[in-house]
Coordinates of C-alpha atoms and ligand atoms in Angstrom, one line a residue:
M1 CA -14.5 -13.8 20.2
D2 CA -14.4 -14.2 16.4
L3 CA -13.2 -11.4 14.2
E4 CA -16.4 -11.2 12.1
A5 CA -17.8 -8.3 14.2
L6 CA -14.6 -6.2 13.7
K7 CA -14.7 -6.9 10.0
E8 CA -18.3 -5.8 9.8
A9 CA -17.5 -2.6 11.8
V10 CA -14.8 -1.7 9.2
I11 CA -17.1 -2.3 6.3
A12 CA -19.8 -0.2 8.0
G13 CA -17.2 2.6 8.7
D14 CA -17.9 2.4 12.4
S15 CA -14.7 3.9 13.9
K16 CA -15.8 3.7 17.5
G17 CA -16.9 0.1 17.0
C18 CA -13.6 -0.7 15.3
M19 CA -11.6 0.6 18.3
L20 CA -13.7 -1.2 20.8
L21 CA -13.7 -4.5 18.9
T22 CA -9.9 -4.2 18.2
D23 CA -9.4 -3.8 22.0
V24 CA -11.7 -6.8 22.6
A25 CA -9.8 -8.9 20.1
I26 CA -6.4 -8.0 21.6
Q27 CA -7.7 -8.8 25.1
A28 CA -9.0 -12.1 23.8
G29 CA -5.5 -13.0 22.8
H30 CA -5.7 -12.6 19.0
S31 CA -2.3 -11.7 17.6
P32 CA -2.0 -8.3 15.8
Q33 CA -1.1 -10.2 12.6
K34 CA -4.2 -12.3 12.8
I35 CA -6.5 -9.2 13.4
L36 CA -4.8 -7.5 10.4
T37 CA -5.0 -10.4 8.0
E38 CA -8.3 -11.9 9.1
A39 CA -10.3 -8.8 9.8
L40 CA -8.9 -5.5 8.5
V41 CA -7.5 -6.5 5.2
P42 CA -10.4 -8.7 4.1
A43 CA -12.9 -6.0 5.2
M44 CA -11.2 -3.4 3.0
Q45 CA -11.1 -6.0 0.2
I46 CA -14.9 -6.4 0.5
V47 CA -15.3 -2.6 0.5
G48 CA -13.2 -2.4 -2.7
D49 CA -15.3 -5.2 -4.3
K50 CA -18.6 -3.5 -3.3
F51 CA -17.3 -0.3 -4.8
R52 CA -16.5 -2.0 -8.1
C53 CA -20.0 -3.4 -8.2
N54 CA -21.5 0.1 -7.5
E55 CA -22.9 -1.2 -4.2
V56 CA -21.1 1.6 -2.3
Y57 CA -19.6 4.9 -3.3
V58 CA -16.5 7.0 -2.6
P59 CA -17.7 8.4 0.8
E60 CA -18.4 4.9 2.1
V61 CA -14.9 3.8 1.0
L62 CA -13.3 6.7 2.7
V63 CA -15.3 6.2 6.0
A64 CA -14.3 2.5 6.0
A65 CA -10.7 3.4 5.4
R66 CA -10.8 5.8 8.3
A67 CA -12.3 3.2 10.6
M68 CA -9.7 0.7 9.5
K69 CA -6.9 3.2 10.2
K70 CA -8.2 3.6 13.8
S71 CA -7.8 -0.2 14.3
L72 CA -4.5 -0.2 12.6
G73 CA -3.3 2.6 14.9
M74 CA -3.9 0.3 17.9
L75 CA -2.2 -2.6 16.2
K76 CA 0.9 -0.8 15.0
P77 CA 2.7 -0.6 18.3
L78 CA 2.0 -4.2 18.9
L79 CA 3.2 -5.2 15.4
T80 CA 6.5 -3.4 15.9
Q81 CA 6.9 -4.2 19.6
T82 CA 7.4 -7.9 19.1
G83 CA 11.2 -7.3 19.2
V84 CA 12.0 -9.7 16.4
K85 CA 14.5 -8.6 13.8
P86 CA 12.6 -7.4 10.7
V87 CA 12.6 -9.9 7.9
G88 CA 13.3 -7.0 5.5
T89 CA 13.0 -3.3 5.0
A90 CA 10.8 -1.5 2.6
V91 CA 10.0 2.0 1.5
I92 CA 6.5 2.5 0.0
G93 CA 4.7 5.5 -1.5
T94 CA 2.2 6.6 -4.1
V95 CA 3.7 8.4 -7.1
K96 CA 3.9 12.1 -7.6
G97 CA 0.6 13.7 -8.6
D98 CA -1.5 10.8 -7.1
L99 CA -3.3 11.2 -3.8
H100 CA -4.8 7.7 -3.6
D101 CA -3.4 5.9 -0.6
I102 CA -5.9 3.3 0.6
G103 CA -4.4 0.4 -1.3
K104 CA -0.8 1.5 -0.6
N105 CA -1.7 1.7 3.1
L106 CA -3.0 -1.9 3.0
V107 CA 0.2 -3.0 1.3
G108 CA 2.2 -1.3 4.1
M109 CA 0.0 -2.9 6.8
M110 CA 0.4 -6.4 5.3
L111 CA 4.2 -6.0 4.9
E112 CA 4.4 -4.9 8.6
G113 CA 2.2 -7.8 9.6
A114 CA 4.6 -10.1 7.8
G115 CA 7.5 -8.7 9.7
F116 CA 8.9 -6.0 7.4
E117 CA 10.1 -2.7 8.6
V118 CA 8.2 -0.2 6.5
T119 CA 8.8 3.5 5.8
D120 CA 5.7 4.9 4.4
L121 CA 6.3 8.1 2.4
G122 CA 2.6 8.8 1.9
S123 CA 1.1 9.9 -1.4
D124 CA 2.2 12.4 -4.1
V125 CA 5.8 11.3 -3.6
A126 CA 8.5 12.8 -5.9
P127 CA 11.1 10.4 -7.3
E128 CA 13.8 12.1 -5.3
K129 CA 12.0 11.4 -2.1
F130 CA 12.1 7.7 -2.8
V131 CA 15.8 8.0 -3.5
Q132 CA 16.4 9.9 -0.3
A133 CA 14.4 7.4 1.8
V134 CA 16.3 4.4 0.3
K135 CA 19.6 6.2 1.2
N136 CA 18.3 7.0 4.7
T137 CA 16.9 3.6 5.6
G138 CA 19.0 1.2 3.5
A139 CA 15.7 -0.3 2.3
Q140 CA 15.9 -3.5 0.3
I141 CA 12.5 -3.1 -1.3
V142 CA 10.8 -0.1 -2.9
G143 CA 7.0 -0.4 -3.3
V144 CA 5.4 2.1 -5.7
S145 CA 1.6 2.5 -6.0
T146 CA -0.6 4.4 -8.4
L147 CA -4.3 4.5 -9.1
L148 CA -4.4 7.0 -12.0
T149 CA -3.6 6.2 -15.6
T150 CA -2.3 9.7 -15.9
T151 CA 0.4 9.1 -13.2
M152 CA 1.4 5.6 -14.1
L153 CA 4.5 6.7 -15.9
G154 CA 5.6 8.3 -12.7
M155 CA 6.7 4.8 -11.8
K156 CA 9.3 4.9 -14.6
D157 CA 10.6 8.2 -13.1
V158 CA 11.1 6.5 -9.8
L159 CA 13.1 3.7 -11.4
R160 CA 15.1 6.2 -13.4
A161 CA 15.9 8.3 -10.3
L162 CA 17.1 5.2 -8.5
E163 CA 19.3 4.3 -11.4
Q164 CA 20.7 7.8 -11.6
A165 CA 21.5 7.7 -7.8
D166 CA 23.3 4.4 -8.4
L167 CA 20.8 2.5 -6.2
R168 CA 19.0 0.4 -8.8
Q169 CA 21.3 -2.6 -8.2
K170 CA 20.8 -2.4 -4.5
V171 CA 17.0 -2.3 -4.2
K172 CA 14.2 -4.4 -5.7
V173 CA 11.3 -2.4 -7.0
M174 CA 7.7 -3.7 -6.9
V175 CA 4.7 -1.8 -8.4
G176 CA 1.0 -2.0 -8.0
G177 CA -2.3 -0.2 -8.0
A178 CA -5.5 -0.8 -10.0
P179 CA -4.3 0.3 -13.5
V180 CA -1.0 -1.5 -13.2
T181 CA -0.4 -4.9 -14.8
Q182 CA 2.4 -7.4 -15.1
A183 CA 3.0 -6.2 -18.7
F184 CA 3.3 -2.6 -17.5
A185 CA 5.6 -3.6 -14.7
D186 CA 7.8 -5.3 -17.3
E187 CA 7.7 -2.3 -19.6
V188 CA 8.9 0.1 -16.9
G189 CA 11.6 -2.4 -15.7
A190 CA 10.2 -3.1 -12.2
D191 CA 11.3 -6.3 -10.5
A192 CA 7.8 -7.4 -9.5
Y193 CA 4.1 -6.6 -9.8
G194 CA 1.5 -7.3 -7.1
E195 CA -2.2 -7.2 -7.7
S196 CA -3.2 -7.1 -4.0
A197 CA -1.8 -6.4 -0.6
A198 CA -1.4 -10.1 0.1
T199 CA 0.5 -10.7 -3.1
A200 CA 2.7 -7.7 -2.3
V201 CA 4.0 -9.7 0.7
D202 CA 4.6 -12.8 -1.4
R203 CA 6.4 -10.8 -4.0
A204 CA 8.5 -9.0 -1.4
K205 CA 9.5 -12.3 0.2
E206 CA 10.3 -13.8 -3.2
L207 CA 12.5 -10.8 -4.2
L208 CA 14.5 -11.2 -1.0
G209 CA 14.6 -15.0 -1.3
I210 CA 12.6 -15.5 2.0
K211 CA 10.4 -18.5 2.2
Ligands
B12_1 C1 -11.2 6.3 -3.0 C2 -11.0 6.9 -4.3 C3 -10.6 8.3 -4.3 C4 -10.3 9.1 -3.0 C5 -8.9 8.7 -2.5 C6 -8.8 8.7 -1.0 C7 -7.5 8.1 -0.6 N1 -7.1 8.6 0.6 O1 -6.9 7.2 -1.2 C8 -10.4 10.5 -3.5 C9 -11.9 10.9 -3.4 C10 -9.6 11.5 -2.9 C11 -10.1 10.3 -5.0 C12 -9.7 11.4 -5.8 C13 -9.5 11.2 -7.2 N2 -9.8 10.2 -8.0 CO1 -10.2 8.4 -7.2 N3 -10.9 6.8 -6.7 C14 -11.1 6.2 -5.5 C15 -11.7 4.8 -5.7 C16 -13.1 4.9 -5.5 C17 -11.2 3.7 -4.8 C18 -9.7 3.5 -4.8 C19 -9.3 2.6 -3.7 O2 -8.9 3.0 -2.6 N4 -9.5 1.3 -3.9 C20 -9.4 0.2 -2.8 C21 -8.0 -0.2 -2.7 C22 -7.9 -1.3 -1.6 O3 -7.6 -0.8 -3.9 P1 -6.3 -0.5 -4.7 O4 -5.9 0.9 -4.5 O5 -6.4 -0.9 -6.1 O6 -5.1 -1.3 -4.0 C23 -5.0 -2.7 -4.0 C24 -4.1 -3.2 -5.2 O7 -4.2 -2.4 -6.4 C25 -2.8 -3.4 -4.6 N5 -1.8 -2.3 -4.6 C26 -2.0 -1.0 -4.5 N6 -0.9 -0.3 -4.5 C27 0.1 -1.2 -4.5 C28 1.5 -1.1 -4.5 C29 2.3 -2.2 -4.6 C30 3.8 -2.0 -4.5 C31 1.7 -3.5 -4.7 C32 2.6 -4.6 -4.9 C33 0.3 -3.6 -4.7 C34 -0.5 -2.5 -4.6 O8 -3.0 -3.8 -3.3 C35 -4.2 -3.0 -2.8 C36 -4.9 -3.9 -1.8 O9 -5.2 -5.1 -2.2 C37 -11.3 4.5 -7.2 C38 -12.2 3.5 -8.0 C39 -11.6 2.1 -8.1 N7 -12.5 1.2 -8.5 O10 -10.5 1.8 -7.8 C40 -11.2 5.9 -7.8 C41 -10.3 6.2 -9.0 C42 -9.0 5.5 -8.8 N8 -10.2 7.7 -8.9 C43 -10.2 8.2 -10.1 C44 -10.1 9.6 -10.3 C45 -10.2 10.1 -11.8 C46 -9.8 10.5 -9.3 C47 -9.7 12.0 -9.4 C48 -8.8 12.5 -10.6 C49 -11.1 12.6 -9.4 C50 -11.2 14.0 -9.7 N9 -11.7 14.3 -10.8 O11 -10.9 14.8 -8.8 C51 -9.0 12.4 -8.0 C52 -7.5 12.3 -8.1 C53 -6.8 13.2 -7.1 C54 -5.3 12.9 -7.2 N10 -4.5 13.8 -7.6 O12 -4.9 11.8 -6.8 C55 -10.3 7.2 -11.2 C56 -9.0 6.9 -12.0 C57 -9.3 6.8 -13.5 C58 -8.0 6.6 -14.2 N11 -8.2 5.8 -15.2 O13 -7.0 7.1 -14.0 C59 -10.9 6.0 -10.5 C60 -10.6 4.6 -11.1 C61 -12.5 6.2 -10.4 C62 -13.1 6.1 -11.8 N12 -13.6 5.0 -12.2 O14 -13.1 7.1 -12.5 N13 -10.4 9.1 -5.4

């Protein structure tokens, strides 16, 4: 079984098909990492590209994301069950005032697929919640996402809150989301910027010195 059909089911927003095909893929012996990186993530990337070209609209993006989540729900226990020690720990979330979570979820999925233990705080996350989560989990990486230009400066608030809690030296902060750039990341004092979920994994590994 190749993973093309699953990819197509995500793009079409076919939740039932996604669950069925994920099951078939698992039964066929594909690793959860492979299903994630070769079907789910590229499918959402395609949906994002189609959106940018006005080939699909918001409802299609949401339906595709929902279908992808169904698959992910089936992969998650397998991804975490492997019993291997996590390569690193991360806390991720979308800044306060911003409800967009599709890209952030992809980042979380990819990090988990690469062996990170991820605490996902969801969207509309206040700076204090990031601080509390770092304290609770001892996370090495904080990933902050935003899709709105109006909430971009919320990233600065997260960095400031970590500083005030004396945690800034202990964690590496990476930022991302459509309006974020390397220049913006430098401006707010983040340690890294990632333009996609795949680069988020590269950056996280670089920050922890993992090859
Ligand atoms: C889907 C969507 C919604 C959905 C969100 C559903 C959800 N659960 O996420 C809904 C309908 C709820 C929504 C609401 C709104 N939206 Co909206 N939305 C979008 C849309 C169409 C797609 C976003 C998306 O999911 N993209 C696909 C993902 C995969 O891409 P991504 O998020 O960029 O993530 C990738 C990278 O950026 C990176 N990444 C992301 N996060 C991180 C984090 C780290 C640490 C790293 C390293 C990397 C990384 O990796 C990801 C995967 O590769 C965009 C348009 C667009 N072109 O982006 C508008 C858009 C973001 N929305 C916009 C607006 C204005 C709004 C609303 C204010 C609309 C309104 N008037 O009500 C509200 C805001 C509500 C709120 N308070 O948040 C504007 C923002 C404009 C601006 N300049 O700020 C956009 C750009 C549309 C537009 N052109 O006007 N939206």
